[in-house]
Coordinates of C-alpha atoms in Angstrom, one line a residue:
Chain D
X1 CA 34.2 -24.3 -26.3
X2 CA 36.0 -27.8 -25.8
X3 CA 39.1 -27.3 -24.0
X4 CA 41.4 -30.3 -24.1
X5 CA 42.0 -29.8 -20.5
X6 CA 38.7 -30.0 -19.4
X7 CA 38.6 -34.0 -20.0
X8 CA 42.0 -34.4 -18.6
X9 CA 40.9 -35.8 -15.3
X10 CA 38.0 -38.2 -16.3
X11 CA 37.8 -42.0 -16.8
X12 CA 38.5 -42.4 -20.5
X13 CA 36.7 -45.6 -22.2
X14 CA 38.8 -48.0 -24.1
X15 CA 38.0 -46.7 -27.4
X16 CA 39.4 -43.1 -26.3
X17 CA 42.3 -43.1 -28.7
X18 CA 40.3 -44.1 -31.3
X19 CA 38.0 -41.7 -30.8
X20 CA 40.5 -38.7 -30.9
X21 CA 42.2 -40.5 -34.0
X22 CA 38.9 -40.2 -35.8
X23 CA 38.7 -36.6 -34.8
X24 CA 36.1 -36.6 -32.5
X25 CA 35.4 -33.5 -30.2
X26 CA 35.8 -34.9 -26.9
X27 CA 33.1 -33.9 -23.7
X28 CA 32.9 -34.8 -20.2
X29 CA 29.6 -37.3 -19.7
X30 CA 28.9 -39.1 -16.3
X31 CA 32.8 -38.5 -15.4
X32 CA 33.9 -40.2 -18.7
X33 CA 35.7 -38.2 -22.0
X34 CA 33.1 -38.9 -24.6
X35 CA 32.9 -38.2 -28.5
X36 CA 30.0 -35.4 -28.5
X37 CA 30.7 -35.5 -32.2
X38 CA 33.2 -36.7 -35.4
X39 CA 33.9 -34.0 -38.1
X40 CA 30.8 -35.1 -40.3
X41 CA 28.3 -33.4 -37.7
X42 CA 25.4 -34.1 -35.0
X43 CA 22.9 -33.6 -38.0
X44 CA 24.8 -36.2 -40.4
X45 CA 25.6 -38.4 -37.9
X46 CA 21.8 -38.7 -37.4
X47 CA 20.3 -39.3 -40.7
X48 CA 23.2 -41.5 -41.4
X49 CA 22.4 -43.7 -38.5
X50 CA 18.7 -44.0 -39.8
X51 CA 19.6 -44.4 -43.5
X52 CA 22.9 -46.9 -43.1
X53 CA 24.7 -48.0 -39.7
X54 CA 26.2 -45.6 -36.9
X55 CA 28.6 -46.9 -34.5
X56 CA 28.2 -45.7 -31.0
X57 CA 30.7 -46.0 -28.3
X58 CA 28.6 -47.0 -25.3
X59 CA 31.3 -48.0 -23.1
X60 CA 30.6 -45.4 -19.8
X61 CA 27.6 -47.7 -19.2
X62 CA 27.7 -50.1 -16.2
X63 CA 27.5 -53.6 -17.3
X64 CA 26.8 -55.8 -13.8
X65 CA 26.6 -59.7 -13.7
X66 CA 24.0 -61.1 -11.0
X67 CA 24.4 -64.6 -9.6
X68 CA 22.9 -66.8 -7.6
X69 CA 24.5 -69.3 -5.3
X70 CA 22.4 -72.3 -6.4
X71 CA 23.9 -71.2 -10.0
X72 CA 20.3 -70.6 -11.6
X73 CA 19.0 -67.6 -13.1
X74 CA 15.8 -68.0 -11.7
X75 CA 17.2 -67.4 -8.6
X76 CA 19.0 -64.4 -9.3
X77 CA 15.5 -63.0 -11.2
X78 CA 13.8 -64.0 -8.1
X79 CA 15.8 -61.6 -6.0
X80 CA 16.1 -58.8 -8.7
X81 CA 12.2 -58.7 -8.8
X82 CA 12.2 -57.4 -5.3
X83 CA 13.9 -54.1 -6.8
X84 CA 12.2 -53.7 -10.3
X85 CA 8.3 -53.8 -11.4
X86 CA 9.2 -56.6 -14.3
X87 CA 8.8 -59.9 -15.0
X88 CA 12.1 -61.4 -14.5
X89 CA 11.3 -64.9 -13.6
X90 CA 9.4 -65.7 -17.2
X91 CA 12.3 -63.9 -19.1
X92 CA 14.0 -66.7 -21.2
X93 CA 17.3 -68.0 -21.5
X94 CA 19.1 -65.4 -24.3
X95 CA 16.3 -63.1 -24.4
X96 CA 16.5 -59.2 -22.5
X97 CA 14.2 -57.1 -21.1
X98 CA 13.8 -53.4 -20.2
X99 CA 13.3 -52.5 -16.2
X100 CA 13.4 -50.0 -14.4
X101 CA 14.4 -49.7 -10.5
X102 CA 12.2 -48.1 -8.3
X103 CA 12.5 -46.4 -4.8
X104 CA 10.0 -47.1 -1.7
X105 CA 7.6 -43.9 -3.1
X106 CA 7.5 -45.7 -5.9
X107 CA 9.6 -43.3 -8.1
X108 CA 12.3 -44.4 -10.4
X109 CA 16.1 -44.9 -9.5
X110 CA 17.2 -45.9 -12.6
X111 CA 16.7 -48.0 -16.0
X112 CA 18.3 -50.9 -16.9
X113 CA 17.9 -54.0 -19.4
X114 CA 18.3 -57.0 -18.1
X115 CA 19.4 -60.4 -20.0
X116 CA 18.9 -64.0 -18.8
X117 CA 22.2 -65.6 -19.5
X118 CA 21.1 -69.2 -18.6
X119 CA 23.1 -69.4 -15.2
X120 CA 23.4 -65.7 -14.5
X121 CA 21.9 -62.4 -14.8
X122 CA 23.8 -59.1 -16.7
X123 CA 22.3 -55.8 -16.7
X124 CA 22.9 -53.1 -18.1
X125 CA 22.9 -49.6 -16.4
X126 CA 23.4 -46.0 -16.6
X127 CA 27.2 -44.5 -16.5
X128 CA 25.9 -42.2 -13.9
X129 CA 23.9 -44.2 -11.7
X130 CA 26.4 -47.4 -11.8
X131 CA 28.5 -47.0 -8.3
X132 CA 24.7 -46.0 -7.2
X133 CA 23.0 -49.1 -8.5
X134 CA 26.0 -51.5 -7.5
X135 CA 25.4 -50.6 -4.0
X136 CA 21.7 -50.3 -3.9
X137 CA 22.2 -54.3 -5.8
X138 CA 24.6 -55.1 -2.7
X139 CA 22.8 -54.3 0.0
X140 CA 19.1 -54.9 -0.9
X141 CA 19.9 -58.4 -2.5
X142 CA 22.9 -59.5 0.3
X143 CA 22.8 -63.1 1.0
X144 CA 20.7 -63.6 -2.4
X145 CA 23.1 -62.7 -5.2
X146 CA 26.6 -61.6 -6.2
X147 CA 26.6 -58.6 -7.8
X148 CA 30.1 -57.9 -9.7
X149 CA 30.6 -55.5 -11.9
X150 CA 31.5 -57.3 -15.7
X151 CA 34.9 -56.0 -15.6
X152 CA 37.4 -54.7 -18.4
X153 CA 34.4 -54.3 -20.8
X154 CA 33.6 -52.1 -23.7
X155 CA 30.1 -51.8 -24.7
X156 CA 29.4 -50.4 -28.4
X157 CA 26.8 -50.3 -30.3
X158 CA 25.9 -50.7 -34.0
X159 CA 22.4 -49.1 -35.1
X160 CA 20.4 -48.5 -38.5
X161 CA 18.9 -49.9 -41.3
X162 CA 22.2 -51.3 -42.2
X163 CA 23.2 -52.9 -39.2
X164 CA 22.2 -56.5 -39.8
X165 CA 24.2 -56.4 -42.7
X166 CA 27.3 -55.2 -41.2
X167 CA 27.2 -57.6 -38.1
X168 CA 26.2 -60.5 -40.3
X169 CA 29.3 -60.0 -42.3
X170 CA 31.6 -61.0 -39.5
X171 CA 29.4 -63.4 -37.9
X172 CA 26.5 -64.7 -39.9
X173 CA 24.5 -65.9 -36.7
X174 CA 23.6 -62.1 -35.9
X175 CA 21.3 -62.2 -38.7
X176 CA 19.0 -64.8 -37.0
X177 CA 18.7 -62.5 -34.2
X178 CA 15.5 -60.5 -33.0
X179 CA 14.4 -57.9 -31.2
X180 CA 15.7 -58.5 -27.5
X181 CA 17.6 -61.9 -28.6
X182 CA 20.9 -61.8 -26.6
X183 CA 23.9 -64.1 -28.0
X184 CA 27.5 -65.1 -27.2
X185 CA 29.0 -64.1 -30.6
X186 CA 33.0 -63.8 -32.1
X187 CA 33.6 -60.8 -34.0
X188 CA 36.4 -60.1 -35.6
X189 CA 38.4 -62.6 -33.5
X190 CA 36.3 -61.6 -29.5
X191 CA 34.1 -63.1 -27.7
X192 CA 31.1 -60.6 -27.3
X193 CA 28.3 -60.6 -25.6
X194 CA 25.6 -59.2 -28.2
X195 CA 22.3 -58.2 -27.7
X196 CA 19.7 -57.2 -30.9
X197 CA 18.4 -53.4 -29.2
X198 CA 19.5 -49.9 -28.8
X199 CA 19.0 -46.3 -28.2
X200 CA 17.6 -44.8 -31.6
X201 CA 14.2 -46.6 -32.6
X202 CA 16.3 -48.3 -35.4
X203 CA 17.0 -52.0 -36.0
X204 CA 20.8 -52.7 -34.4
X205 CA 22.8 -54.3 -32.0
X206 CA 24.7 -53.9 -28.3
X207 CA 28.0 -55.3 -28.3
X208 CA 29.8 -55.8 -25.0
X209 CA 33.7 -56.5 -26.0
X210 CA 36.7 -57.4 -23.9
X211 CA 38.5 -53.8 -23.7
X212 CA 41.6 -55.4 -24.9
X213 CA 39.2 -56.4 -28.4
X214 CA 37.5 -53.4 -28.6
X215 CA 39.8 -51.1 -31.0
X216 CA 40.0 -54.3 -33.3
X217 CA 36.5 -54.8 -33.4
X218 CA 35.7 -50.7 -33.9
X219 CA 38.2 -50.7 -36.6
X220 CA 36.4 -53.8 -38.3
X221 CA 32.8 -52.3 -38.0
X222 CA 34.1 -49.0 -39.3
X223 CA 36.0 -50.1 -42.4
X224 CA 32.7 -51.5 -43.5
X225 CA 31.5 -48.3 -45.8
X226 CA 28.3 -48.3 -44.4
X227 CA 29.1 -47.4 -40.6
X228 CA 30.2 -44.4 -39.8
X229 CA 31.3 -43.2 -35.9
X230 CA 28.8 -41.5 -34.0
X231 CA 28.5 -39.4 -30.8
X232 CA 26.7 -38.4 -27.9
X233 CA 25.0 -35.6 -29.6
X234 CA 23.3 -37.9 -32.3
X235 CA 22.6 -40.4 -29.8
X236 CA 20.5 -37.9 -27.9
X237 CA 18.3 -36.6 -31.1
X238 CA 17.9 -40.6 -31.8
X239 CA 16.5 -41.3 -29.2
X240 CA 14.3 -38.7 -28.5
X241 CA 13.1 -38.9 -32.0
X242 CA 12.7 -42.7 -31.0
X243 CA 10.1 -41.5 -27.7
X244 CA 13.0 -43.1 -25.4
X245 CA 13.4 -41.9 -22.2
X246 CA 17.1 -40.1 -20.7
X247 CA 17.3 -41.0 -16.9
X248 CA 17.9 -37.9 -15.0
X249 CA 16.1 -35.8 -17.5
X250 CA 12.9 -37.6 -18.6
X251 CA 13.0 -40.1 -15.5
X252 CA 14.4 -39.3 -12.3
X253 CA 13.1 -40.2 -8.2
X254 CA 10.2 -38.0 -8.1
X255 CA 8.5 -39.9 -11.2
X256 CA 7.2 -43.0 -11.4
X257 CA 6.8 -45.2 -13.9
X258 CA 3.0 -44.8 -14.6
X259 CA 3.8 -41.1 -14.7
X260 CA 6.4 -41.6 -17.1
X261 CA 4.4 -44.0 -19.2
X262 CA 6.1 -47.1 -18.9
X263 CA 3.1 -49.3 -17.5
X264 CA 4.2 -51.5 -20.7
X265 CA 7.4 -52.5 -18.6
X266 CA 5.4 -53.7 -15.4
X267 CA 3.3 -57.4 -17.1
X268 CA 0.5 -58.8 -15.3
X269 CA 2.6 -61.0 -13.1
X270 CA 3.8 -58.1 -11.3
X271 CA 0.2 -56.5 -10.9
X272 CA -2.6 -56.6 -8.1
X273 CA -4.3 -60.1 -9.0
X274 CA -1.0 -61.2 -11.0
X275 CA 1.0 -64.3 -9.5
X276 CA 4.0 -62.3 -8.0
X277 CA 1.7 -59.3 -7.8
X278 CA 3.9 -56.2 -5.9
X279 CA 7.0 -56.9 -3.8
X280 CA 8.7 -54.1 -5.3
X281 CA 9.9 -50.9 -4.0
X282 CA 7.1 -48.5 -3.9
X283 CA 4.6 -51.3 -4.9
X284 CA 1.7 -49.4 -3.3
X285 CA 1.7 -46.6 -4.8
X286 CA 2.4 -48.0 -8.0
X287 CA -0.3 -50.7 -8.6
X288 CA -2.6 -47.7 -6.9
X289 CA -1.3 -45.5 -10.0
X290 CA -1.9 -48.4 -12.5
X291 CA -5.8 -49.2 -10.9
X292 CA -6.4 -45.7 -10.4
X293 CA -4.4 -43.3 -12.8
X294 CA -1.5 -41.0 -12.3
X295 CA -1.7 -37.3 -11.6
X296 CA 0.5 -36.1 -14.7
X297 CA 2.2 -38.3 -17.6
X298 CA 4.6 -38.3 -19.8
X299 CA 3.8 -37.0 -23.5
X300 CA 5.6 -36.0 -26.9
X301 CA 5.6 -32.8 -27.6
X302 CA 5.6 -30.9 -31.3
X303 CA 6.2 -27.7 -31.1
X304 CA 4.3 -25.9 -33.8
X305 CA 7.0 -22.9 -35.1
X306 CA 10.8 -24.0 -35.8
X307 CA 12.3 -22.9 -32.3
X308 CA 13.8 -26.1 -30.6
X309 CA 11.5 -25.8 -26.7
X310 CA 14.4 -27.5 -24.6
X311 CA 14.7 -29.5 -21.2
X312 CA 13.7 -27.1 -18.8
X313 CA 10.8 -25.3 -19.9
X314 CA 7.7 -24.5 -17.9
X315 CA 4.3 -25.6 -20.1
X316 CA 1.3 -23.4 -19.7
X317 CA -2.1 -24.2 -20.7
X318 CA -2.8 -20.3 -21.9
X319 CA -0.8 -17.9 -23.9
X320 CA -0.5 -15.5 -21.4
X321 CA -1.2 -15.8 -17.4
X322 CA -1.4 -18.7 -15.1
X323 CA 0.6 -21.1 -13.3
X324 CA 2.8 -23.2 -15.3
X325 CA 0.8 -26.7 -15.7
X326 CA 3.9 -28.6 -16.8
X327 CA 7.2 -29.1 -17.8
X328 CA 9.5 -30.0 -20.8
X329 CA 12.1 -32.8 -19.7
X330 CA 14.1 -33.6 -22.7
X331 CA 13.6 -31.0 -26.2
X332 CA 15.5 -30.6 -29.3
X333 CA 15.7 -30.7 -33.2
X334 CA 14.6 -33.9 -34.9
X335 CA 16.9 -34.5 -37.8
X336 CA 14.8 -37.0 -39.4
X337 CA 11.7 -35.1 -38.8
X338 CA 13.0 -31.7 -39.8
X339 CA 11.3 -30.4 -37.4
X340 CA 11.7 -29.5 -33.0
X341 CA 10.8 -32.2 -30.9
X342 CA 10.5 -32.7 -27.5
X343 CA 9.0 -34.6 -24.4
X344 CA 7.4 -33.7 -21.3
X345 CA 5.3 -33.8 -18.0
X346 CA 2.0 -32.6 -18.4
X347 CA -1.5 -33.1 -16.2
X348 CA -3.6 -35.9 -17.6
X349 CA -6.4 -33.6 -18.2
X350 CA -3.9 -32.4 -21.1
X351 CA -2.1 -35.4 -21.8
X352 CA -4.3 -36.4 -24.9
X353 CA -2.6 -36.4 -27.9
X354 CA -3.7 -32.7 -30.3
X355 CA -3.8 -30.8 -27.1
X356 CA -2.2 -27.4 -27.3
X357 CA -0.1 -25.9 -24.8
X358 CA 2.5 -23.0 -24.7
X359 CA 6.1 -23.6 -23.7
X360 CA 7.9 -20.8 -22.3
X361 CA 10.8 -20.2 -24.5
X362 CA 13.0 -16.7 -23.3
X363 CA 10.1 -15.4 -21.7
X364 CA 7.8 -15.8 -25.1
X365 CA 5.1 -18.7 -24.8
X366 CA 5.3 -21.1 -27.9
X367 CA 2.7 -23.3 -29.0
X368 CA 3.1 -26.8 -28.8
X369 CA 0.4 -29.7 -29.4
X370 CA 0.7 -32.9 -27.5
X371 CA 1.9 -36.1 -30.0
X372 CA 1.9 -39.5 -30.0
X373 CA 5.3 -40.8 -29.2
X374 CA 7.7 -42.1 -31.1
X375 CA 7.8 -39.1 -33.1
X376 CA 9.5 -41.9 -36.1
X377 CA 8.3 -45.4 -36.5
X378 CA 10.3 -47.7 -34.8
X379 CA 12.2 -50.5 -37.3
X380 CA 13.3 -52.9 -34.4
X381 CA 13.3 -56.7 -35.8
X382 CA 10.4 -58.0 -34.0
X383 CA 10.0 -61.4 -36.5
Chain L
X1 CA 38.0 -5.4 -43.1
X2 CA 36.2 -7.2 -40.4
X3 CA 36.0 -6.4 -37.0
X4 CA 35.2 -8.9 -33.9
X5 CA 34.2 -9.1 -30.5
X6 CA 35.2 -11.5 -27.8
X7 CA 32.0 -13.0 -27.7
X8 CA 32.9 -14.1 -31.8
X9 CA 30.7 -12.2 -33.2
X10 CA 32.1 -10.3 -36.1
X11 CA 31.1 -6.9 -38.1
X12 CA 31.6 -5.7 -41.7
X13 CA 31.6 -1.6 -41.9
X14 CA 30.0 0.3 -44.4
X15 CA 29.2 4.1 -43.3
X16 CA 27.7 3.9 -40.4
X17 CA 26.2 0.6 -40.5
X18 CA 27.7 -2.8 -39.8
X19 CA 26.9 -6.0 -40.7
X20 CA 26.9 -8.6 -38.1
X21 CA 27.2 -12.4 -38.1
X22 CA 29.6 -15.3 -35.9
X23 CA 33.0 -16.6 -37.2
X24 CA 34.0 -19.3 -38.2
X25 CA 35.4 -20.1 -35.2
X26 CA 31.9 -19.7 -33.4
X27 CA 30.1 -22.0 -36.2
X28 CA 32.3 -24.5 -36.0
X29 CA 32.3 -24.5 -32.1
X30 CA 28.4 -24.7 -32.5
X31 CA 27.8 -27.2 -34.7
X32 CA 25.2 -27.7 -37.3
X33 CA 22.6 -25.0 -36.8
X34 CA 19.5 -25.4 -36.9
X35 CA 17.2 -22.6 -35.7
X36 CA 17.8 -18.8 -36.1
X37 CA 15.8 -15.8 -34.4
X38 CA 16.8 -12.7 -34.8
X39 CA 15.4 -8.8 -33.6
X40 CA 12.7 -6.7 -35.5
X41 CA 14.2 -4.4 -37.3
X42 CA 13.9 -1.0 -35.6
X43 CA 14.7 -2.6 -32.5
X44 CA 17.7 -1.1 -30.5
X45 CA 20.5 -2.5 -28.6
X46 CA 22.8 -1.6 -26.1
X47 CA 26.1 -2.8 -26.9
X48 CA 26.4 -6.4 -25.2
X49 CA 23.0 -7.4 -24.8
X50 CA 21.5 -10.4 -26.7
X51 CA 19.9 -9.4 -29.7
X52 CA 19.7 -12.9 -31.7
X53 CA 19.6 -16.6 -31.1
X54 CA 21.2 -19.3 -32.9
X55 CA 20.3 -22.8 -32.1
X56 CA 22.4 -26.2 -32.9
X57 CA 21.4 -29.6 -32.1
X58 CA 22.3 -29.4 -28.6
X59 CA 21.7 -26.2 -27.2
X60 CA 20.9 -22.5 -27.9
X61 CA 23.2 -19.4 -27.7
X62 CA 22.7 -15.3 -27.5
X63 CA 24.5 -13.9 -29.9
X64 CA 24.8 -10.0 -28.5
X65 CA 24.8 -6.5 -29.9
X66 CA 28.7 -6.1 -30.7
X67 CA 28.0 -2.3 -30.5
X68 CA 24.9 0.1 -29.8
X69 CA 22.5 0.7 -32.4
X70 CA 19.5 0.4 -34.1
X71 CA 18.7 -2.7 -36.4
X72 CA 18.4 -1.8 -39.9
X73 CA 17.8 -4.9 -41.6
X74 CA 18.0 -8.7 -40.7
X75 CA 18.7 -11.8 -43.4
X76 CA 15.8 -13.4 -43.6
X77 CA 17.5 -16.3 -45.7
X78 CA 19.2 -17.5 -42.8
X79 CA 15.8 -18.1 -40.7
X80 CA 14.6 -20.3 -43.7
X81 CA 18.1 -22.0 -43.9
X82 CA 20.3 -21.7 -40.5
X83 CA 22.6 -24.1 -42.0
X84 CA 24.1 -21.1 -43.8
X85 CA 25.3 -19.7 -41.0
X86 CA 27.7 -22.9 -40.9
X87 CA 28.8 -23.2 -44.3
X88 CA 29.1 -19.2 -45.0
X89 CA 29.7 -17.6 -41.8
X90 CA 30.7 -14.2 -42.7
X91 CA 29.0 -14.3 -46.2
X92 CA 25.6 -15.4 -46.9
X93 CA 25.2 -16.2 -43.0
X94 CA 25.3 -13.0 -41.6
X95 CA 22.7 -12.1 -39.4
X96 CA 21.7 -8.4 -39.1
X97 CA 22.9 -5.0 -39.7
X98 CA 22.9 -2.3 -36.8
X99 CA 22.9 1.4 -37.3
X100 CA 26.0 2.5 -35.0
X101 CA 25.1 4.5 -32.2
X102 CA 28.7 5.3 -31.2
X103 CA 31.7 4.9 -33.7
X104 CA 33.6 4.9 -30.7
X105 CA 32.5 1.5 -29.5
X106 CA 33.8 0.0 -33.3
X107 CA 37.1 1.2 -32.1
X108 CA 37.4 -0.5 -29.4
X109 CA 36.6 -3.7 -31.1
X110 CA 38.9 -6.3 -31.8
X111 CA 40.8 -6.7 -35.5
X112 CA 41.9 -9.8 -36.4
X113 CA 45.1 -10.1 -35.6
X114 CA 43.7 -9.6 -31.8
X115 CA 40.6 -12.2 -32.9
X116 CA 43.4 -14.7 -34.1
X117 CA 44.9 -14.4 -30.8
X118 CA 41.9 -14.5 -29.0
X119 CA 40.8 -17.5 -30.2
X120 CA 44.6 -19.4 -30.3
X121 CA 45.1 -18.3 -26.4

């Protein structure tokens, strides 16, 4: 039940009248109000995002710029790669690139993107680990960088098939984007920040906006027929559809990045025998992991009857007795799939893809066979 | 002439047996469902304990035995198609019918005037 009350004493985002005028049921999420959903529904939401555009308000997330005192970038990627596994220093000017932060035993304290913006860095962060990062960015790199949070802000984002379209329409430059391009673009009359990625496997873009902007620009993208406003809820079966990872349930400080499967975001340079091998928190054990293997990894999960298996549940290898050999981190209904889906932690004895295993849903044990993630093709722009 | 329980569950009398499904209130509070389980029939219920699942996007929710009983029957078209549930709630979406252990219990159930206030407080 959504009381009104209940979101009376968190931050709102700029867009939160907008949000309410559009009819939006309103949650708490990270200590922000959030649209959950608009009247047309989590399931329409979804298939509208993969079939036309969906506007997302994005807006709790922490936007951070990182600057040098000599005023280059390289600088500031210099000193960032002593707190995240990537390659920084070889990331061009007006291109981003996914990272992750990780803790001296190597597991994960947050993920981020991070763009070069020739004389500075931004990142982008999670709402709940921003006041976290900012500090663990203050302290680690004092002396190195200034880390200030990109005030007065919105961050939205546009996503789907459809989205090119609609950006190009207010500023024809977005269509020459790719995959990970970032651009200083006007839209609708503000100076944005725009960035070609998202959160749902589909083609689209991120759009930080000055707050003041940020109605005008949301009332603009949405009087274009082919976006519609979407909400948390969608967002969520997007992305897990998509084989992306929620911090906090699907990444957290007691995983690390091998076990969670995201080897791809740690590049040569930052391995043993690479030219800025380690110098990371946790580098030991996580260029051990990478030579040698992690205990248990991180693996879609189909379940094989119609019951959503949800974040929580223990994974057996048997149908009855034993100790539970894993567990699900993040489960739902896949709209676009029409089916559950859902991801995990499970041994690497099980991790290959066709394996079964049975998820304990109220006290019954499920079958569910390991899958390849994403569970839908991803359409980012890549040429 | 419906009756309802706090929980939003509502029930349909007919003899001894009521049918059982949520409101409209409760459906729209859910959201687009998308997975149904309900009992065997021949199972019984104390009055208050779960007895069927309904599933949205988000999350799962009991829906409990609004009185005692025995289950009689269960609507099968609604495990096929849970989205029934949303767009006929007390129609095509019900959910099960329960032979009713006490009439007593029934009684004590809300009508709905009480279930309008219930929901308005």
């Amino acid at each position: 039940m959504t009381d009104p009350s209940d979101t009376a004493t968190l931050a709102l985002t700029p867009l939160d009248a907008l949000h309410r005028r559009l009819g939006a049921k309103m949650v708490p999420f990270a200590g922000y109000a959030m649209p959950l959903q608009y009247p047309a529904g989590i399931l329409q939401e979804h298939l509208h995002t993969r079939a036309s555009a969906g506007l997302f308000d994005v807006s709790h997330m922490g936007q951070i710029v990182l600057r040098a005192p000599s005023g280059r970038a390289e600088d500031a990627a210099l000193a960032l790669e002593t707190l995240v596994p990537a390659d920084i220093v070889s990331l061009p000017p007006g291109r981003q690139r996914y990272a992750v932060f990780t803790d001296d035993t190597g597991g994960i304290l947050d993920d981020l993107m991070v763009s070069n913006q020739s004389d500075h860095l931004v990142l982008v962060v999670n709402a709940a680990r921003k006041a976290a990062d900012l500090a663990h960015l203050r302290e680690r790199l004092a002396g190195r960088c200034a880390v200030e949070p990109l005030a007065d802000r919105a961050l939205i984002a546009v996503q789907g098939p459809k989205a090119e379209a609609v950006l190009a329409a207010l500023a024809p430059e977005a269509a020459a984007m790719r995959f990970m391009d970032v651009r200083p673009l006007t839209l609708a009359g503000a100076a944005c920040l725009v960035s070609r990625s998202g959160y749902t496997g589909e083609d689209g873009y991120e759009i930080s906006v000055p707050a003041d902007r940020a109605v005008a620009l949301c009332e603009a993208l949405v009087a274009d027929p082919a976006v519609q406003p979407v909400g948390l809820g969608a967002r969520d079966s997007l992305r897990l559809e998509a084989g992306l990872c929620l911090y906090g349930s699907d990444l957290d400080p007691g995983t690390t990045p091998v076990e969670g499967a995201l080897e791809w975001s740690i590049p040569k340079a930052r391995r043993t025998g690479g030219v800025r091998a380690g110098g990371f928190p946790g580098a030991e054990v996580i260029l051990r992991q990478l030579a040698d293997g992690a205990a248990r990894r991180r693996v879609g999960l189909a379940p094989e009857g119609r019951a959503p298996v949800r974040a929580g549940a223990a994974l057996f290898g048997a149908a009855d007795g034993g100790e539970p050999v894993g567990v699900v981190t993040s489960g739902g209904f896949g709209p676009s799939i029409g089916a559950p889906v859902a991801m995990g932690y499970v041994p690497v004895a099980a991790a290959a893809v066709g394996t079964v295993l049975f998820a304990d849903v109220r006290g019954k044990r499920l079958p569910v066979r390991v899958a390849a993630l994403p569970f839908v093709p991803p359409r980012y722009k890549r040429s | 002439m419906l009756k309802y329980t706090k929980d939003h569950e509502w029930l349909r009398l007919d003899g001894d047996v009521a049918t059982v499904g949520i409101t409209d209130h409760a459906q729209e509070q859910l959201g687009d469902l998308v997975f149904v389980e309900l009992p065997g029939v021949g199972c019984t219920f104390t009055q208050g304990t779960a007895a069927a699942v309904v599933e949205s996007v988000k999350a799962a929710s009991d829906i409990y035995a609004p009185v005692a009983g025995e289950v009689t029957e269960v609507n099968e078209a609604v495990t096929q198609e849970p989205g029934l549930v949303n767009s006929d709630p007390t129609g095509k979406g019900w959910l099960f019918k329960i032979k009713i252990a006490d009439r007593g219990e029934v009684d004590a159930l809300l009508d709905e005037a009480g279930y309008k206030a219930l929901i308005a407080g």
